[in-house]
Structure formats: structure tokens, C-alpha cells
Coordinates of C-alpha atoms and ligand atoms in Angstrom, one line a residue:
M1 CA 7.8 23.0 1.7
S2 CA 10.5 21.9 4.4
E3 CA 13.7 21.0 3.8
R4 CA 13.9 16.9 3.8
W5 CA 11.5 17.1 1.1
A6 CA 13.9 18.3 -1.0
E7 CA 14.8 15.2 -1.8
T8 CA 12.0 13.5 -3.2
S9 CA 12.9 12.8 -6.6
L10 CA 8.9 12.9 -8.3
P11 CA 8.2 11.2 -11.8
E12 CA 7.7 13.8 -14.7
G13 CA 4.8 16.1 -14.9
W14 CA 3.8 15.0 -11.4
R15 CA 3.4 17.4 -7.8
L16 CA 4.2 17.2 -4.2
V17 CA 2.6 19.1 -1.9
V18 CA 2.8 18.7 1.7
L19 CA 1.4 19.5 4.9
E20 CA 2.4 20.2 8.1
E21 CA -1.6 18.3 9.3
A22 CA -4.4 16.4 7.5
G23 CA -7.5 15.1 8.5
S24 CA -6.5 12.0 6.1
T25 CA -4.6 12.5 3.2
N26 CA -7.0 10.7 0.5
D27 CA -9.3 13.1 1.5
E28 CA -7.3 15.8 0.5
V29 CA -6.7 14.1 -2.3
R30 CA -10.5 13.8 -3.2
V31 CA -11.0 17.7 -3.0
R32 CA -8.4 18.3 -5.8
S33 CA -9.3 15.0 -8.2
G34 CA -10.1 17.5 -10.6
E35 CA -7.0 17.9 -11.1
A36 CA -4.5 16.1 -13.6
A37 CA -3.0 12.8 -12.3
G38 CA 0.0 12.7 -10.6
L39 CA -0.7 14.7 -7.4
V40 CA 1.0 13.7 -4.2
I41 CA -0.6 15.4 -0.7
A42 CA 1.5 14.1 2.2
A43 CA 0.9 15.0 5.7
E44 CA 3.6 15.3 8.9
R45 CA 0.5 14.7 11.3
Q46 CA -2.0 13.1 9.9
N47 CA -5.7 13.4 12.6
S48 CA -7.9 10.6 11.4
G49 CA -5.8 9.1 8.9
R50 CA -8.1 5.6 7.7
G51 CA -7.6 1.9 7.2
R52 CA -9.5 -0.2 5.3
R53 CA -12.7 -1.6 6.8
G54 CA -13.3 1.6 8.7
A55 CA -10.2 1.0 10.2
A56 CA -7.8 4.1 12.3
W57 CA -4.1 4.6 10.8
H58 CA -2.0 5.8 13.7
S59 CA 1.5 7.4 12.8
A60 CA 3.1 9.5 15.5
A61 CA 3.7 13.4 13.6
G62 CA 7.3 13.1 11.5
E63 CA 7.5 9.2 12.0
G64 CA 5.3 8.0 8.9
L65 CA 4.9 8.6 5.4
T66 CA 1.8 8.9 5.1
F67 CA 0.9 10.5 1.5
S68 CA -1.8 10.0 -1.6
V69 CA -1.6 9.8 -5.0
L70 CA -4.0 11.0 -7.7
L71 CA -4.1 8.3 -10.4
R72 CA -6.6 7.9 -13.4
P73 CA -5.8 4.7 -15.1
S74 CA -6.2 4.3 -19.0
E75 CA -7.5 0.7 -17.9
P76 CA -11.1 0.3 -17.5
R77 CA -12.7 0.2 -14.3
A78 CA -13.3 -3.6 -13.5
L79 CA -8.6 -3.7 -13.3
W80 CA -8.4 -0.7 -11.4
P81 CA -8.5 -2.7 -8.0
R82 CA -5.1 -4.5 -9.4
L83 CA -3.9 -1.1 -8.2
S84 CA -3.6 -2.8 -4.6
L85 CA -1.0 -5.1 -6.0
A86 CA 1.0 -2.8 -7.8
A87 CA 1.5 -0.1 -5.1
G88 CA 2.1 -2.6 -2.5
L89 CA 5.1 -3.8 -4.7
A90 CA 6.2 -0.5 -5.2
V91 CA 6.4 0.1 -2.1
A92 CA 8.2 -3.8 -1.2
E93 CA 10.6 -2.4 -4.5
A94 CA 11.9 0.9 -3.0
L95 CA 12.3 -0.7 0.4
G96 CA 14.5 -3.0 -1.4
D97 CA 16.3 0.2 -2.2
F98 CA 16.8 0.5 1.7
G99 CA 18.2 -2.8 2.3
V100 CA 14.2 -3.6 3.8
E101 CA 13.1 -6.2 2.4
G102 CA 9.5 -6.2 2.7
E103 CA 6.7 -9.3 1.7
I104 CA 3.3 -8.5 0.2
K105 CA 0.6 -9.3 2.1
W106 CA -2.2 -10.1 -0.6
P107 CA -3.8 -7.8 -1.2
N108 CA -2.4 -4.6 -0.1
D109 CA -0.4 -4.9 3.5
V110 CA 3.8 -4.7 2.6
L111 CA 5.4 -6.8 5.5
V112 CA 8.5 -7.2 7.0
G113 CA 9.3 -10.9 9.1
G114 CA 5.6 -11.1 9.5
R115 CA 5.4 -7.6 10.4
K116 CA 3.0 -4.6 9.3
I117 CA 5.5 -2.1 8.0
C118 CA 2.9 -0.5 5.4
G119 CA -0.6 -0.8 4.9
I120 CA -2.6 0.6 1.6
L121 CA -6.1 2.2 0.6
V122 CA -7.4 2.3 -2.5
E123 CA -10.4 4.6 -3.4
A124 CA -11.8 5.3 -6.8
G125 CA -13.9 7.7 -8.1
Y126 CA -16.2 8.3 -10.9
D127 CA -12.9 9.3 -13.3
F128 CA -10.0 8.7 -10.7
A129 CA -8.7 6.5 -8.3
I130 CA -6.4 7.6 -5.2
V131 CA -4.1 5.7 -3.6
G132 CA -3.3 6.1 0.1
I133 CA -0.3 5.0 1.5
G134 CA 0.8 5.2 5.0
V135 CA 4.9 4.0 6.0
N136 CA 6.5 3.1 9.4
V137 CA 9.3 4.7 8.9
A138 CA 11.2 6.2 11.7
T139 CA 8.5 4.7 14.9
R140 CA 11.0 2.9 17.5
E141 CA 8.2 1.7 19.4
F142 CA 5.2 1.1 18.9
P143 CA 1.9 1.6 21.3
G144 CA 0.7 -1.8 23.2
E145 CA -1.7 -2.9 20.9
L146 CA 1.1 -2.7 17.5
E147 CA 3.0 -4.5 19.5
G148 CA 4.6 -7.9 17.8
L149 CA 2.4 -6.5 15.0
A150 CA 3.9 -4.0 13.2
T151 CA 7.5 -2.8 12.5
S152 CA 9.6 0.2 10.1
V153 CA 12.2 1.3 8.7
A154 CA 14.4 2.4 11.3
I155 CA 13.6 -1.2 13.5
E156 CA 14.7 -3.4 10.2
R157 CA 17.4 -1.2 9.5
G158 CA 18.8 -0.4 12.7
G159 CA 19.2 3.3 11.4
E160 CA 17.0 6.5 9.8
V161 CA 16.2 7.0 5.8
S162 CA 15.3 10.1 4.7
R163 CA 11.2 10.2 3.9
G164 CA 11.8 12.5 0.9
E165 CA 14.1 10.3 -0.7
L166 CA 12.1 6.9 0.1
L167 CA 9.0 8.7 -1.1
G168 CA 10.5 9.5 -4.7
R169 CA 11.6 6.0 -5.0
I170 CA 7.8 4.8 -4.0
L171 CA 6.5 7.4 -6.3
Q172 CA 8.6 6.3 -9.2
A173 CA 7.7 2.6 -8.9
L174 CA 4.2 3.3 -8.0
D175 CA 4.4 5.4 -11.9
G176 CA 5.7 2.1 -13.7
W177 CA 3.2 -0.4 -12.0
S178 CA 0.3 1.7 -12.4
R179 CA 0.8 2.2 -15.9
E180 CA 0.7 -2.0 -15.8
L181 CA -2.8 -2.4 -15.0
G182 CA -3.9 -4.3 -18.6
A183 CA -1.3 -5.9 -21.3
G184 CA 1.9 -5.7 -18.5
F185 CA 0.1 -7.1 -15.6
P186 CA 1.9 -10.4 -15.7
G187 CA 5.2 -9.1 -15.0
V188 CA 3.6 -6.9 -11.9
I189 CA 2.1 -10.3 -10.7
R190 CA 5.9 -12.3 -11.4
R191 CA 7.2 -9.9 -9.1
V192 CA 4.2 -10.2 -6.6
R193 CA 4.6 -13.9 -6.1
E194 CA 8.5 -13.7 -5.4
R195 CA 7.4 -11.2 -2.5
C196 CA 3.6 -13.4 -1.3
A197 CA 4.4 -13.4 2.1
L198 CA 0.8 -15.7 2.0
S199 CA 1.5 -18.6 0.1
G200 CA 1.6 -21.7 1.5
K201 CA 0.0 -20.8 4.5
R202 CA -3.4 -21.7 6.3
V203 CA -5.4 -18.3 6.5
R204 CA -8.8 -17.5 7.9
L205 CA -10.6 -15.1 5.4
R206 CA -13.6 -12.6 5.9
V207 CA -15.4 -12.6 2.6
A208 CA -19.0 -11.3 1.0
D209 CA -20.4 -14.8 1.7
G210 CA -19.3 -15.6 5.1
V211 CA -15.6 -16.3 6.6
M212 CA -13.6 -19.2 4.7
E213 CA -10.0 -20.9 6.6
G214 CA -7.7 -22.6 3.8
T215 CA -4.3 -23.1 2.1
V216 CA -3.2 -20.3 0.0
K217 CA -1.7 -21.8 -3.2
G218 CA -0.3 -18.4 -4.6
V219 CA -1.6 -15.1 -6.8
G220 CA -3.5 -15.9 -10.0
D221 CA -2.5 -13.8 -13.2
G222 CA -5.5 -11.7 -12.9
G223 CA -4.7 -11.0 -9.4
E224 CA -7.2 -13.3 -7.2
L225 CA -5.6 -14.9 -4.0
L226 CA -5.7 -18.9 -4.7
V227 CA -7.2 -20.8 -1.7
E228 CA -7.5 -24.5 -1.4
T229 CA -10.5 -25.4 0.6
S230 CA -12.4 -28.1 2.1
E231 CA -14.8 -27.6 -0.9
G232 CA -12.0 -26.9 -3.3
M233 CA -9.9 -24.3 -5.3
R234 CA -11.3 -20.3 -4.7
A235 CA -10.0 -17.5 -6.3
L236 CA -11.2 -14.4 -4.5
L237 CA -10.7 -11.1 -6.0
Q238 CA -11.5 -9.1 -2.9
A239 CA -11.8 -10.4 0.9
D240 CA -12.3 -7.8 4.3
E241 CA -9.8 -9.7 6.0
V242 CA -6.8 -12.6 6.0
R243 CA -5.4 -13.9 8.8
V244 CA -3.1 -16.4 9.3
V245 CA -4.1 -19.3 11.4
Ligands
LIG301 C1 -4.4 -0.1 6.5 O1 -3.5 -0.8 6.4 O2 -6.0 -1.3 6.2 C2 -4.4 0.6 5.1 C3 -3.6 1.8 5.6 C4 -3.8 3.0 4.6 C5 -3.3 4.1 5.5 C6 -2.6 5.9 4.8 S1 -2.1 6.9 5.6 C7 -2.0 7.4 3.9 C8 -3.6 7.6 3.4 N1 -4.3 8.8 4.0 C9 -5.8 7.7 4.6 O3 -6.9 8.2 5.5 N2 -4.6 6.1 4.4 C10 -4.0 6.4 3.9

């Protein structure tokens, strides 16, 4: 393991593997999904990193923190979608430790000043969940299509941070919040509401039955997005795309 990852402080029983190169770290974890929970695979370079809706996740080698975590939540599977918010909260809180205040864009992006600093992709297997996280850390300039839409820790903080240390803080927080998908979830939601990037905003969403528009009223107790539309209030458990309009 290279020197800069030595600063990663792992929760008890968790293991970190750092690959120089991977297709997608989510796939690397899936291959080893028979192992105990707490396996973390990070990659210096991801050749086919992916986001939600089949989008690509780009991160220049050494500039981002791209990793995936194997979890086995003890709660019923129906509650696993809550992992997205738990992971977003973990990242936002860890960034806060470095002086970068993140907002959570339901269901699973972290923004700073309206620009994306982190994307999260949760995938589930029969008896495991993979939480894939990409954080823009050292990037100073984004390619044209991301300009104005993305930001990084270096831009927001005006200086570098150790990726290993940031990873450690995220994992510690994720270990805690990912255990709170049941009875402890109100604690997650209370903190998510304090960092909700969409509250009060007019949004357009792609949902199972089409495209809808409305004003976000907040996040419900189960993690659903509450949207006031011309036809009344809707509580959304999932949306493919959420755009502020
Ligand atoms: C999104 O914004 O749509 C989610 C992006 C998730 C990217 C991370 S990087 C580590 C892990 N491996 C992947 O292929 N994707 C996730």
C-alpha cells in the first residue's frame, strides 16, 4: 500500500485494499462479495467508473477518492435504500472536518455551493450492499462539460488534504450511520434535513410514472422526498433525476 493511504484510520474489523487501477471499484467489491462486511476497495485510477442512470464517473488518476464498501445491513432489505442518505451524510460530515460544508442533494449527491463534490452509487446483491463513493479531492480544473457544475475539496478549501485521512473520516462516519437504518434513522434524517440542498427549491424530477415538477418541502421521516405539486403533496421514495429549475 502506498504511503499516502497510511493515514486511513479504519473502523474495527474493516480492511482497505488500494488498487493502482480498476474498472469500477463497485465491481471489484462485487467479485469479493462473499467476504465479511467492511471490505473497502479504493482505486488510484478507475477506467470505467460509473454513476447512476448509466452515466460515467470521471476522475483523473490521483485527484479523486474513488472507493466502494461492502456492507451487510442487519435491517430488512426494504430499508437499504436509506443507505444512500446515510452515505451522503457520512461524506458531508467528513468534509466538514476539513472545513468544507457540504449539502446533501437527495437522494445521494453531496454539493458545495450548488456544485457537485461527491457522487454515491449504492448497489445491492442478495445479502450484501455495495456503497460506491467518488469524491473530487485535488481537481483544480474540470473538463468543459463539468465546468460550473462540479467542485473539489482543493477548490473549496484552497489547499490539499490527505485522501487517506479523508477516507478514514468517511469510513468512520459511514460505519456509524449505516447501522442506523432502522430505529436510529430519525437521527440520520434530522442531520440530513439540516444539510438538505433541495428544501424550498423548485425541481423537475424523472419518476417511474413520468416527469413531474414541484417545490421541495423537505425530507420525510423515512427518507422520502416531499414535493408539493399542482396535484398535491407527493412523497417520493425514488427518482431517476432531480433538477433544480
Ligand atoms: C453518481 O453521481 O451518479 C454516482 C457516482 C458514483 C461514483 C463512484 S466512484 C467509486 C464507485 N465506483 C464506481 O464505478 N462508481 C462509484
